[in-house]
GROMACS .gro file of C-alpha atoms in nm:
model
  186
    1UNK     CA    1  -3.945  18.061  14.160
    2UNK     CA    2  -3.668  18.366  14.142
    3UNK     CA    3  -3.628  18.347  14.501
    4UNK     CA    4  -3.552  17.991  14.425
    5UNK     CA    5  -3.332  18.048  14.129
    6UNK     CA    6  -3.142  18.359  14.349
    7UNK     CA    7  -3.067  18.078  14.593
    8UNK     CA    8  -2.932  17.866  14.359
    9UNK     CA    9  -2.663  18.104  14.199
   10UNK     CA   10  -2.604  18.236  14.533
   11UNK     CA   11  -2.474  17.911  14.642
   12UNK     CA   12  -2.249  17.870  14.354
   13UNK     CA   13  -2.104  18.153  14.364
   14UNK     CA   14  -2.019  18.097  14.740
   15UNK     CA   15  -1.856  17.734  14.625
   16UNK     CA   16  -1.682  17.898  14.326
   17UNK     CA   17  -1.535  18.153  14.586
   18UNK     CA   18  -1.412  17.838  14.796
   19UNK     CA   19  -1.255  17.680  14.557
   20UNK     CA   20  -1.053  17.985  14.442
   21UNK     CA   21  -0.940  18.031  14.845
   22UNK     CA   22  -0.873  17.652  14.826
   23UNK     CA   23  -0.671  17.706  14.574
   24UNK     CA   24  -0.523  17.993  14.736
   25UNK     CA   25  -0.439  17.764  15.054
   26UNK     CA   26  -0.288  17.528  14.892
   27UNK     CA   27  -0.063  17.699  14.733
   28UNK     CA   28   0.103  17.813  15.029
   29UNK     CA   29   0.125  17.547  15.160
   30UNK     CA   30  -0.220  17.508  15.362
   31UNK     CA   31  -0.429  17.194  15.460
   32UNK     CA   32  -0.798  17.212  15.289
   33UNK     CA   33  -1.052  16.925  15.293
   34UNK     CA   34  -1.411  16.941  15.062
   35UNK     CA   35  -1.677  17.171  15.008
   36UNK     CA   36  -1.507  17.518  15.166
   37UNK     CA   37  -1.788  17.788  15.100
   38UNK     CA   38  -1.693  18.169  15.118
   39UNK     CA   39  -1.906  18.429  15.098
   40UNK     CA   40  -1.607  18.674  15.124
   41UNK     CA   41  -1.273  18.677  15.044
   42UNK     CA   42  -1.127  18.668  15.457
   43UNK     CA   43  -0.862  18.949  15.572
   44UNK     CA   44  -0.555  18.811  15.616
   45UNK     CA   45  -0.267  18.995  15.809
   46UNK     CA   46  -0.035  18.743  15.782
   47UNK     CA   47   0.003  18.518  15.529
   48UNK     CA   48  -0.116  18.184  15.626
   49UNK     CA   49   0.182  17.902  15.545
   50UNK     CA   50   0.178  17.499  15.643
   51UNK     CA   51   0.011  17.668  15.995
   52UNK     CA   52  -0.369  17.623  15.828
   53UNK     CA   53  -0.567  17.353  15.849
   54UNK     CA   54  -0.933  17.394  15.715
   55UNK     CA   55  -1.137  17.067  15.732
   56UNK     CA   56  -1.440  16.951  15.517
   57UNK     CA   57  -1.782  17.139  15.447
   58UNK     CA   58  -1.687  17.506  15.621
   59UNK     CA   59  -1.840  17.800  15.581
   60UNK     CA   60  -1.610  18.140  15.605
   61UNK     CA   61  -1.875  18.429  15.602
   62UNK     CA   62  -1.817  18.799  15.525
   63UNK     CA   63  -1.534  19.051  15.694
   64UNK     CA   64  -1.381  18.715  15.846
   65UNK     CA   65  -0.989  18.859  15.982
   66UNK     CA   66  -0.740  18.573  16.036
   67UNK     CA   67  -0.441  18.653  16.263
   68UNK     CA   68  -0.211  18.365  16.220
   69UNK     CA   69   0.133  18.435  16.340
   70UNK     CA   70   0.448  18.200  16.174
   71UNK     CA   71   0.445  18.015  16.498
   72UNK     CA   72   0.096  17.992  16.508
   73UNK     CA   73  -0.139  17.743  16.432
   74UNK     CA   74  -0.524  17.718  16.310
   75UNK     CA   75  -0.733  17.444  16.295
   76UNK     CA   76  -1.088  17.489  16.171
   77UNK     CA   77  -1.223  17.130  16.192
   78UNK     CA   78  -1.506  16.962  15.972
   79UNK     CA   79  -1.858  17.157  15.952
   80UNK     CA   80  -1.707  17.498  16.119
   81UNK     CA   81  -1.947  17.799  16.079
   82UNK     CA   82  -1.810  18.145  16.083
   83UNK     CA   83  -2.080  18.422  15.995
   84UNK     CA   84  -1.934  18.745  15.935
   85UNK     CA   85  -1.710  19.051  16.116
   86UNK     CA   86  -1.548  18.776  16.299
   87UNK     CA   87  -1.117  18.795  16.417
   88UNK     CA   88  -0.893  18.460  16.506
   89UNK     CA   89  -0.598  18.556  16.616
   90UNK     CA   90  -0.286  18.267  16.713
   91UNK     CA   91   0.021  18.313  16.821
   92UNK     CA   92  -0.017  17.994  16.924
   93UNK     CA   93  -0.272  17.743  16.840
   94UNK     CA   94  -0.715  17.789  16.802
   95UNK     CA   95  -0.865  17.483  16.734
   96UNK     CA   96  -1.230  17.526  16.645
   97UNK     CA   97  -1.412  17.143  16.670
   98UNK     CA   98  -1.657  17.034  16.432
   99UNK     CA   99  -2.044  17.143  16.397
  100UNK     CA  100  -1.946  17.489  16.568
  101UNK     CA  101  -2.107  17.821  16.485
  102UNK     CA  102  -1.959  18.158  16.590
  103UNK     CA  103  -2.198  18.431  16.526
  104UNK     CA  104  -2.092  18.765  16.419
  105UNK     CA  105  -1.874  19.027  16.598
  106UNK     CA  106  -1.690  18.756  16.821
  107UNK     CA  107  -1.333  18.731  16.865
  108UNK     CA  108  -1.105  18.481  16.931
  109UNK     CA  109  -0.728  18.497  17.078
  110UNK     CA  110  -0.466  18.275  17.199
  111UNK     CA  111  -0.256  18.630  17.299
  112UNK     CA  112  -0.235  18.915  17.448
  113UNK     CA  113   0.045  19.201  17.528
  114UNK     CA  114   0.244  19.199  17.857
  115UNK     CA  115   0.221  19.540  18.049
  116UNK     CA  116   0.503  19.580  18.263
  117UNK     CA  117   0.555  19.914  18.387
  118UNK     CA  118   0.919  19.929  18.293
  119UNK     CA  119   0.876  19.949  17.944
  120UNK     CA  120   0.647  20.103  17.679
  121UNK     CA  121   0.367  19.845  17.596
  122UNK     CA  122   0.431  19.893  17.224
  123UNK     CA  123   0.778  19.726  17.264
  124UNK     CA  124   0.653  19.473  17.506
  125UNK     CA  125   0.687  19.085  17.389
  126UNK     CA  126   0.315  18.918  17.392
  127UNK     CA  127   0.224  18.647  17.580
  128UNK     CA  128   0.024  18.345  17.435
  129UNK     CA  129  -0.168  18.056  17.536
  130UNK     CA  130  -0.397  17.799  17.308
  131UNK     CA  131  -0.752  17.792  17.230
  132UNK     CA  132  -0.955  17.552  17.222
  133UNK     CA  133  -1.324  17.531  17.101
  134UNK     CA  134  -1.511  17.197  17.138
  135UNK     CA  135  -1.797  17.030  16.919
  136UNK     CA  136  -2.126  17.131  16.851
  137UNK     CA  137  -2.093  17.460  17.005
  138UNK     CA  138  -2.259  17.778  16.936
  139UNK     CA  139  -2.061  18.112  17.001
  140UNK     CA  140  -2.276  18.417  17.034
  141UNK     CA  141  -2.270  18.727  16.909
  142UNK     CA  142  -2.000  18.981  17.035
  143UNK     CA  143  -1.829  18.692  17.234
  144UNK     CA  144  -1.477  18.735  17.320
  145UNK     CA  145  -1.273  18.416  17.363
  146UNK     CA  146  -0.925  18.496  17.577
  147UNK     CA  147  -0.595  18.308  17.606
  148UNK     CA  148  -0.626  18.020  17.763
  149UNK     CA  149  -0.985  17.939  17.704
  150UNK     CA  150  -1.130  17.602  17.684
  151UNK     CA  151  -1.494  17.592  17.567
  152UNK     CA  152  -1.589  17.218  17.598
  153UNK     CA  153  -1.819  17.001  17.323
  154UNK     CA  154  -2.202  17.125  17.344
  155UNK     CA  155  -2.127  17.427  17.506
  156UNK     CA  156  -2.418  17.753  17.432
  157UNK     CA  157  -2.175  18.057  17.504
  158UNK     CA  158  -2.459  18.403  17.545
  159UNK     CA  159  -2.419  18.695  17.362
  160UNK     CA  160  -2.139  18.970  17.477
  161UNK     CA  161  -2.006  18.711  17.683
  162UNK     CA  162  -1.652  18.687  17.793
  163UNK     CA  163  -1.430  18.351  17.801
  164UNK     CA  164  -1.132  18.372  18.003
  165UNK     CA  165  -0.919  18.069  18.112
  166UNK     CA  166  -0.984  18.078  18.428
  167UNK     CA  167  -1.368  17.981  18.293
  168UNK     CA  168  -1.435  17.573  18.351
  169UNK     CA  169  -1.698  17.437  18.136
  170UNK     CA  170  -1.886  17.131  18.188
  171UNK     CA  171  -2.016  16.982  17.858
  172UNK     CA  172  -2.342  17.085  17.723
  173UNK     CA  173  -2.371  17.369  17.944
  174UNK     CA  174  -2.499  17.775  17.863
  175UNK     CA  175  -2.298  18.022  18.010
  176UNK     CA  176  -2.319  18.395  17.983
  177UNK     CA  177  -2.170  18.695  18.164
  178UNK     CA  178  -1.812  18.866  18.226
  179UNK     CA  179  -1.649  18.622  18.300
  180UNK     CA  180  -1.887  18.377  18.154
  181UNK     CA  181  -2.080  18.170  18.453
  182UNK     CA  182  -2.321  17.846  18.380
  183UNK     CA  183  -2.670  17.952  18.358
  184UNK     CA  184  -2.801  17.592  18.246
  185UNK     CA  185  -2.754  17.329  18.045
  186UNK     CA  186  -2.896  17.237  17.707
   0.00000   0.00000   0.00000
């Protein structure tokens, strides 16, 4: 019965959290759709503008850090799942498709610094390239997702795995490793 009860409040307090982010979002200028749940308030270092869209029914966990440069663009689609300790980073575009869960500790980046040797890497430009992140997928824990990436619809990506662009996914496959290979298929 309490643990009931605990579950209850828990849940509205989540919603209430959403809709003051919603709130938030809109007011700068941010796409939101229904039923946004937050668990925690998410780091942002940039203030997200007209480059946010947040669909219907997602779930931002705790410790959630979003990276959104002006010319950047996010697109958390219908259903998204993020758990906790998680980083998106765009300098470009990350589209996360609907139904997907990313487990805790992953990150996710459309960018990266260029290294010449010419110049100190602190001053050097970066270099960007967009994400994408399919349907029904399931990110595991301590994945990193790389410029360039394209995880396709069904996808199972392991634990500690690395995506890099050079990765090709088939749909409904498991991959795992650095770089990520296909180990099966669901």
């Amino acid at each position: 019965m309490i643990s009931t009860l605990f579950t209850i409040f828990r849940n509205r307090v989540f919603r209430l959290k959403g809709m003051i982010l919603k709130a938030v979002f809109i007011m700068l200028g941010c796409k939101v759709g229904r039923g946004l749940k937050c668990k925690g308030f998410p780091i942002f270092r940039t203030f997200p503008r007209s480059n946010f869209y947040i669909g219907d029914n997602v779930n931002i966990g705790y410790r959630i850090t979003f990276d959104v440069a002006s010319s950047g663009e996010l697109i958390l689609h219908d259903n998204v799942n993020l758990t906790q300790d998680i980083i998106i980073s765009a300098i470009e575009r990350v589209d996360i498709g609907d139904k997907a869960l990313v487990a805790e500790h992953v990150s996710i980046r459309d960018g990266d610094h260029q290294f010449s040797a010419n110049e100190e890497i602190v001053r050097q430009p970066l270099s960007g390239q967009a994400v994408s992140i399919g349907n029904d997928v399931w990110i595991g824990a301590g994945v990193r997702v790389l410029k360039g990436s394209r995880v396709s619809s069904g996808c199972v990506v392991a634990s500690n795995s690395v995506i890099t662009k050079n990765v090709q996914m088939d749909e409904g496959g498991i991959y795992a490793g650095i770089p990520a290979t296909k180990i099966g298929e669901r």
